Coordinates of N, CA and C in Angstrom, one line a residue:
X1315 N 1.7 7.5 -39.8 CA 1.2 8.7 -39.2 C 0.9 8.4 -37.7
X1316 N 1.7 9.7 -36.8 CA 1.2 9.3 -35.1 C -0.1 9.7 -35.3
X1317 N -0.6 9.0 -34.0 CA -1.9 9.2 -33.6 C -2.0 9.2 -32.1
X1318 N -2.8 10.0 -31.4 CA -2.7 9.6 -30.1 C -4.5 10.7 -29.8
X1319 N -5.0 9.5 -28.9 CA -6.1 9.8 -28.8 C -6.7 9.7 -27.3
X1320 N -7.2 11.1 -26.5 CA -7.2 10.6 -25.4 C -8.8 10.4 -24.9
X1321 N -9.0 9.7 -24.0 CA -10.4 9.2 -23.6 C -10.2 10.0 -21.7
X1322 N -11.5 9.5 -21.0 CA -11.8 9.6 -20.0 C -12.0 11.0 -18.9
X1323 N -12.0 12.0 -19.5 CA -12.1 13.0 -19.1 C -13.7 12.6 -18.3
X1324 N -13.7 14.1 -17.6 CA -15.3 14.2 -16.9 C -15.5 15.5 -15.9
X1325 N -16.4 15.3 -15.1 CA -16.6 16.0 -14.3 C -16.9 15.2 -12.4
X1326 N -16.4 15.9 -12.1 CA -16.1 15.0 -10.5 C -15.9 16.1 -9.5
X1327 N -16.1 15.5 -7.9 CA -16.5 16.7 -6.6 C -15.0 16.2 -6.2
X1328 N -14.3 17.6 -5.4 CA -12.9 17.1 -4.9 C -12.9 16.2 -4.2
X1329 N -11.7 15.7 -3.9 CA -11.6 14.3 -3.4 C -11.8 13.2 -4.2
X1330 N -12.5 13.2 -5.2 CA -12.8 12.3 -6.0 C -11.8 11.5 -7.0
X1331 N -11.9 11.0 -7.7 CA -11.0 10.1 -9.1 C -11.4 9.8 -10.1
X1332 N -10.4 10.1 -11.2 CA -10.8 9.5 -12.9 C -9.4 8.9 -13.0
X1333 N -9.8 8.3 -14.5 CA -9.0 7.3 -15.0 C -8.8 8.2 -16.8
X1334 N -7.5 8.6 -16.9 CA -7.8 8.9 -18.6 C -6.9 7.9 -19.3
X1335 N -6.9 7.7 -20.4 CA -6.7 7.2 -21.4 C -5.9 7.3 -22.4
X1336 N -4.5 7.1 -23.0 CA -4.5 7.7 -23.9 C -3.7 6.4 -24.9
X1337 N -4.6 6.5 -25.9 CA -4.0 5.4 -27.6 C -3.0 5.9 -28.4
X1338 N -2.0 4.9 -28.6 CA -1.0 5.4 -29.3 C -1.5 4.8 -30.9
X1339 N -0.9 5.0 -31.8 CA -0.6 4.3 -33.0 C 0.3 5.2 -34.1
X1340 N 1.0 4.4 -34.9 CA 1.9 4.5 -35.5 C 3.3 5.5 -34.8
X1341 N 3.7 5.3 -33.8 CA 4.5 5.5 -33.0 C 5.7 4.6 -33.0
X1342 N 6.8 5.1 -33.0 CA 8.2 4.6 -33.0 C 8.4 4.6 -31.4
X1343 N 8.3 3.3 -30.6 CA 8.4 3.4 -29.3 C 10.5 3.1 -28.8
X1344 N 11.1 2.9 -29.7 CA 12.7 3.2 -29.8 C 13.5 3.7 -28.4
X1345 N 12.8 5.0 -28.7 CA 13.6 6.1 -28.3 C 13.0 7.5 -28.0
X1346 N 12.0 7.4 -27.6 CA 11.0 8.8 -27.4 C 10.7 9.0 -25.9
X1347 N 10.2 10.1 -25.4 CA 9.5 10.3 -24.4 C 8.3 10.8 -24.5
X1348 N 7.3 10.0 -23.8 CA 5.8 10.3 -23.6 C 5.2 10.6 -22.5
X1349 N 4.3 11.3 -22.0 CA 3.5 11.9 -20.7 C 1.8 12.4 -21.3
X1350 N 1.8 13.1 -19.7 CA 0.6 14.0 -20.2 C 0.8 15.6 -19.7
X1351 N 0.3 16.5 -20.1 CA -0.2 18.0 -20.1 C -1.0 18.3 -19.4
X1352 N -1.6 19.6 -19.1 CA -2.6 20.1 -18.8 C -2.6 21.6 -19.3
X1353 N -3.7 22.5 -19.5 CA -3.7 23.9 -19.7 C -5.6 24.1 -19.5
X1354 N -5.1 25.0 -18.7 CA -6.4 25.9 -18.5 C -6.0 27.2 -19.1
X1355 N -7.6 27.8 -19.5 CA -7.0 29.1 -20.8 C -6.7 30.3 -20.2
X1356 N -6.1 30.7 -20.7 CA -4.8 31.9 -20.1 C -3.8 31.4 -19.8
X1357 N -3.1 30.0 -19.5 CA -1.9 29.7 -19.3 C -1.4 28.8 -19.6
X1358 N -0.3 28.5 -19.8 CA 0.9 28.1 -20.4 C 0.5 26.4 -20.1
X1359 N 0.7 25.5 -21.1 CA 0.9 24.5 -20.8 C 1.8 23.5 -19.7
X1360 N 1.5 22.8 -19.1 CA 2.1 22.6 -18.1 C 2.3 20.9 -17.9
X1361 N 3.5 20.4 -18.0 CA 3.8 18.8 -17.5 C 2.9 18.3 -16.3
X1362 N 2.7 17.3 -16.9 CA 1.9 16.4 -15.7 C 3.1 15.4 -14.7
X1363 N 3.1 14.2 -15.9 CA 4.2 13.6 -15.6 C 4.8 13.2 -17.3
X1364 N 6.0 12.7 -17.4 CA 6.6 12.3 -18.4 C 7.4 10.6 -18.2
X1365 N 7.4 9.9 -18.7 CA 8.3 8.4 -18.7 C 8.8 8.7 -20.5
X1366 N 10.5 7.6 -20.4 CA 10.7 7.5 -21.3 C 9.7 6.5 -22.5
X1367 N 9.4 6.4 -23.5 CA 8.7 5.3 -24.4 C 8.8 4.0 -24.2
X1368 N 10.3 3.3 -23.8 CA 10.2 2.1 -23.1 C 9.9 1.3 -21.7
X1369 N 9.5 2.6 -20.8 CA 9.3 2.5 -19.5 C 8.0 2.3 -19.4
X1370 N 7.2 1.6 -17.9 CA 5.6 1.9 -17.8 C 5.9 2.4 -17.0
X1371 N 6.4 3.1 -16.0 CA 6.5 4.1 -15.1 C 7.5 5.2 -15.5
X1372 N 6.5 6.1 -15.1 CA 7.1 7.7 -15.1 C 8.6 8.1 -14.3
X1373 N 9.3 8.6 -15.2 CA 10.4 9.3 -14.8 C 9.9 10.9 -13.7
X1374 N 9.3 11.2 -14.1 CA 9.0 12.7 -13.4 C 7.6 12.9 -13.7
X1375 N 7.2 13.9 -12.7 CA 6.1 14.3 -11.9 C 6.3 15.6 -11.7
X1376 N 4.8 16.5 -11.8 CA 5.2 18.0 -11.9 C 4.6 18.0 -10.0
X1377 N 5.5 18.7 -9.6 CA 5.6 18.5 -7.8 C 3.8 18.7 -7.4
X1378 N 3.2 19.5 -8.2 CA 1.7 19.3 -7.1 C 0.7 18.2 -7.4
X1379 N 1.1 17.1 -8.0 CA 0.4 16.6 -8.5 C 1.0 15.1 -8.1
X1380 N 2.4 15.1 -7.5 CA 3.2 14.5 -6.8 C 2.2 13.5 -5.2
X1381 N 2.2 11.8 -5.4 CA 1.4 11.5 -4.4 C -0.3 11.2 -4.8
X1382 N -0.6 11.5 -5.8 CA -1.8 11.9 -6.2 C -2.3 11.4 -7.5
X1383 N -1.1 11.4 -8.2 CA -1.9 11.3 -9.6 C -0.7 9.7 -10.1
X1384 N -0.7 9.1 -10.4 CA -0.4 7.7 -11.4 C -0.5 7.7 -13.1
X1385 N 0.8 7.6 -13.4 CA 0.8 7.5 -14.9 C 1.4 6.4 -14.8
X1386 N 1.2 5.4 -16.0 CA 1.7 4.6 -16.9 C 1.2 3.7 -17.8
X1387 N 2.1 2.8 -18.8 CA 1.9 2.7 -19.7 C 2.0 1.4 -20.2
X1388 N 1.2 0.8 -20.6 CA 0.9 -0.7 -20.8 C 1.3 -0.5 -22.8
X1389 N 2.4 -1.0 -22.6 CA 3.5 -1.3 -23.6 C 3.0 -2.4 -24.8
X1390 N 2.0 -3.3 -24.2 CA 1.5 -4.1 -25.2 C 0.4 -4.0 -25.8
X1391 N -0.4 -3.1 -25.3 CA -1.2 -2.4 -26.3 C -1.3 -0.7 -26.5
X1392 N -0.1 -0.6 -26.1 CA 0.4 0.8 -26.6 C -0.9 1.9 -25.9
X1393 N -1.2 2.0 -24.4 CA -2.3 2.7 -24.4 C -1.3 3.4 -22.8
X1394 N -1.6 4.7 -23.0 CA -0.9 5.5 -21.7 C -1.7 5.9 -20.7
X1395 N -1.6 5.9 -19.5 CA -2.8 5.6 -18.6 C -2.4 7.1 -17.2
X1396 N -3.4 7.7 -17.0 CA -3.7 8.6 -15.7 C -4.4 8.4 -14.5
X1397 N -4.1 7.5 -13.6 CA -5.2 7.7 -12.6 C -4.5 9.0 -11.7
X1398 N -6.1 9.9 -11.3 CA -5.6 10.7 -11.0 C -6.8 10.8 -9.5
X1399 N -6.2 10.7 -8.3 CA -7.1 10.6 -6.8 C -7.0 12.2 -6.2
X1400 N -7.9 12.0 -5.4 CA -7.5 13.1 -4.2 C -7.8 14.4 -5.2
X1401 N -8.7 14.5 -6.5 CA -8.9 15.7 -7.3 C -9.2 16.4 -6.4
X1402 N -8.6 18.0 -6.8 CA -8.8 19.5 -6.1 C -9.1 20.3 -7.5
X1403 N -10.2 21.5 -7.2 CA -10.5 22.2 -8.5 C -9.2 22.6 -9.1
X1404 N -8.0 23.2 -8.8 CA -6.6 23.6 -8.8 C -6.2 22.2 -10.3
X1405 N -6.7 21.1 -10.3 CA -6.7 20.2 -11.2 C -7.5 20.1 -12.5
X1406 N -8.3 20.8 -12.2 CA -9.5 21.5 -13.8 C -8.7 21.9 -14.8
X1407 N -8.7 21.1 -16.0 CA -7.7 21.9 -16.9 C -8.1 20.6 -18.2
X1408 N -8.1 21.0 -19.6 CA -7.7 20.2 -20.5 C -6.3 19.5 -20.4
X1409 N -6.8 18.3 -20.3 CA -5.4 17.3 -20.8 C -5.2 16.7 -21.7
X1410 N -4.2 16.5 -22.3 CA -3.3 16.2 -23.0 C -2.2 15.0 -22.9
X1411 N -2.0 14.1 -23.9 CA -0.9 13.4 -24.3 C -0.4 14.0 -24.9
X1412 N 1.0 13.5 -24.8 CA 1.9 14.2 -26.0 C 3.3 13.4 -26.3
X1413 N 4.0 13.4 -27.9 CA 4.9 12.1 -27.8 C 6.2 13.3 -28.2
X1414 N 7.1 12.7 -28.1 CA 8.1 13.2 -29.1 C 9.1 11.4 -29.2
X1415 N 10.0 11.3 -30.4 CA 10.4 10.8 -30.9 C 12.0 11.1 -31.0
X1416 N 12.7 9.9 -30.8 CA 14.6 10.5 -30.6 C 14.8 11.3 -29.7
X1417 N 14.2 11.4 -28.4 CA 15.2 12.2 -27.4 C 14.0 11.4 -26.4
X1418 N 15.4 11.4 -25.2 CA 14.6 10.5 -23.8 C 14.2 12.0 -23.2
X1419 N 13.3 11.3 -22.0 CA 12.9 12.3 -21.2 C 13.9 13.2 -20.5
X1420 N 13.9 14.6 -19.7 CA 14.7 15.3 -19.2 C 13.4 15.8 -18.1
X1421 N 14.0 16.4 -16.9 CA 12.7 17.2 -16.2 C 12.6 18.4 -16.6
X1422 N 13.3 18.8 -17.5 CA 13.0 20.2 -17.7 C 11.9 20.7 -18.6
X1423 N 11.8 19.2 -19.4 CA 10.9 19.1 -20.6 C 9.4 19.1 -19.9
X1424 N 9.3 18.8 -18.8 CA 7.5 19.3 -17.6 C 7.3 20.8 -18.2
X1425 N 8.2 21.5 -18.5 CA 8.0 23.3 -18.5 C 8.4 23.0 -19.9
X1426 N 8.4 22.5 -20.9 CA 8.8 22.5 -22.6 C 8.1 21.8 -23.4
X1427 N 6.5 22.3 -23.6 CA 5.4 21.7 -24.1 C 6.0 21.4 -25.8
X1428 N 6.6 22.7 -26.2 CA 7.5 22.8 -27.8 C 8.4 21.7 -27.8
X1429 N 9.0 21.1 -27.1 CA 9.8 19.8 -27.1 C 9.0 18.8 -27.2
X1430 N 7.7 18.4 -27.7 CA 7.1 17.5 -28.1 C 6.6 17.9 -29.6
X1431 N 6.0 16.4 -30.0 CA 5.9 16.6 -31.5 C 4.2 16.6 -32.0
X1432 N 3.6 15.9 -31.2 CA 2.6 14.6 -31.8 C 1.5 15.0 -30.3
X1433 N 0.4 15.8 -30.3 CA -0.3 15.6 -29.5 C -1.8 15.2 -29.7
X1434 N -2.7 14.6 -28.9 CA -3.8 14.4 -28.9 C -4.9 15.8 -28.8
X1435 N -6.1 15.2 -28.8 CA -6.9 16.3 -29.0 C -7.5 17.1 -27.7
X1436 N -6.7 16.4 -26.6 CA -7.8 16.9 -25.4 C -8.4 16.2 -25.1
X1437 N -9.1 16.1 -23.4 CA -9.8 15.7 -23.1 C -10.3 16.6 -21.5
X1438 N -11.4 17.0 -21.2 CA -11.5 18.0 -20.2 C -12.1 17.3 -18.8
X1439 N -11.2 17.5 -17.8 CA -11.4 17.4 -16.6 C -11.7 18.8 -15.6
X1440 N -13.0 18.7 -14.9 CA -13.3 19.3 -14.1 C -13.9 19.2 -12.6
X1441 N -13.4 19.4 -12.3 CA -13.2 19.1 -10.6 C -14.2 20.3 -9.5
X1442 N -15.3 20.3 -9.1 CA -15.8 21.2 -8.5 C -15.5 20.8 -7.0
X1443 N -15.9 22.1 -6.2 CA -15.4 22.4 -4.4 C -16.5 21.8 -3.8

């Protein structure tokens, strides 16, 4: 059974930085692509960044977040990592891991939250002015 469990959310003044977290387990690291999400309520889920399963660096970055935010993924203890600098409230939003399994990353998949299989439960970042 996947599992993916994310930590480190908070609350922080713009400008500021967090670190999130996210655990994998029972994951087929093969041939999948993994990232993170965001959604604030009323809208649509939205890519953060994405890397394929055997990479620790991200293939793509959703452009405003480009410069700013750091993913990757420490492969030996299976845990996927966000540092995220330079917070603007515009970045307040639940995030999210998310895996899919047998297909590599594409950038289109930033805008194709349903092309993932396996997500975590959230974790909420808030950013005040």
């Amino acid at each position: 059974q996947v599992r993916l469990a994310e930590s480190g959310g908070g609350s922080v003044q713009a400008g500021g930085s967090l670190r999130l977290s996210c655990e994998f387990s029972g994951y087929n690291y093969n041939d999948g692509c993994i990232g993170w999400f965001r959604q604030t309520p009323g809208r649509e889920r939205e890519g953060v960044a994405l890397m394929d399963s055997t990479s620790t660096v991200p293939e793509y970055y959703t452009t405003s977040v480009k410069d700013r935010f750091t993913a990757s993924q420490d492969t030996t203890n299976n845990v996927l990592s966000l540092v995220m600098n330079d917070l603007k409230p515009e970045d307040s939003a639940m995030y999210y891991c998310a895996a899919v399994q047998d297909s590599w990353c594409y950038r289109r998949m930033l805008n194709q939250p349903d092309a993932f299989t396996y997500w975590g439960q959230g974790t909420q970042v808030t950013v005040s002015s």
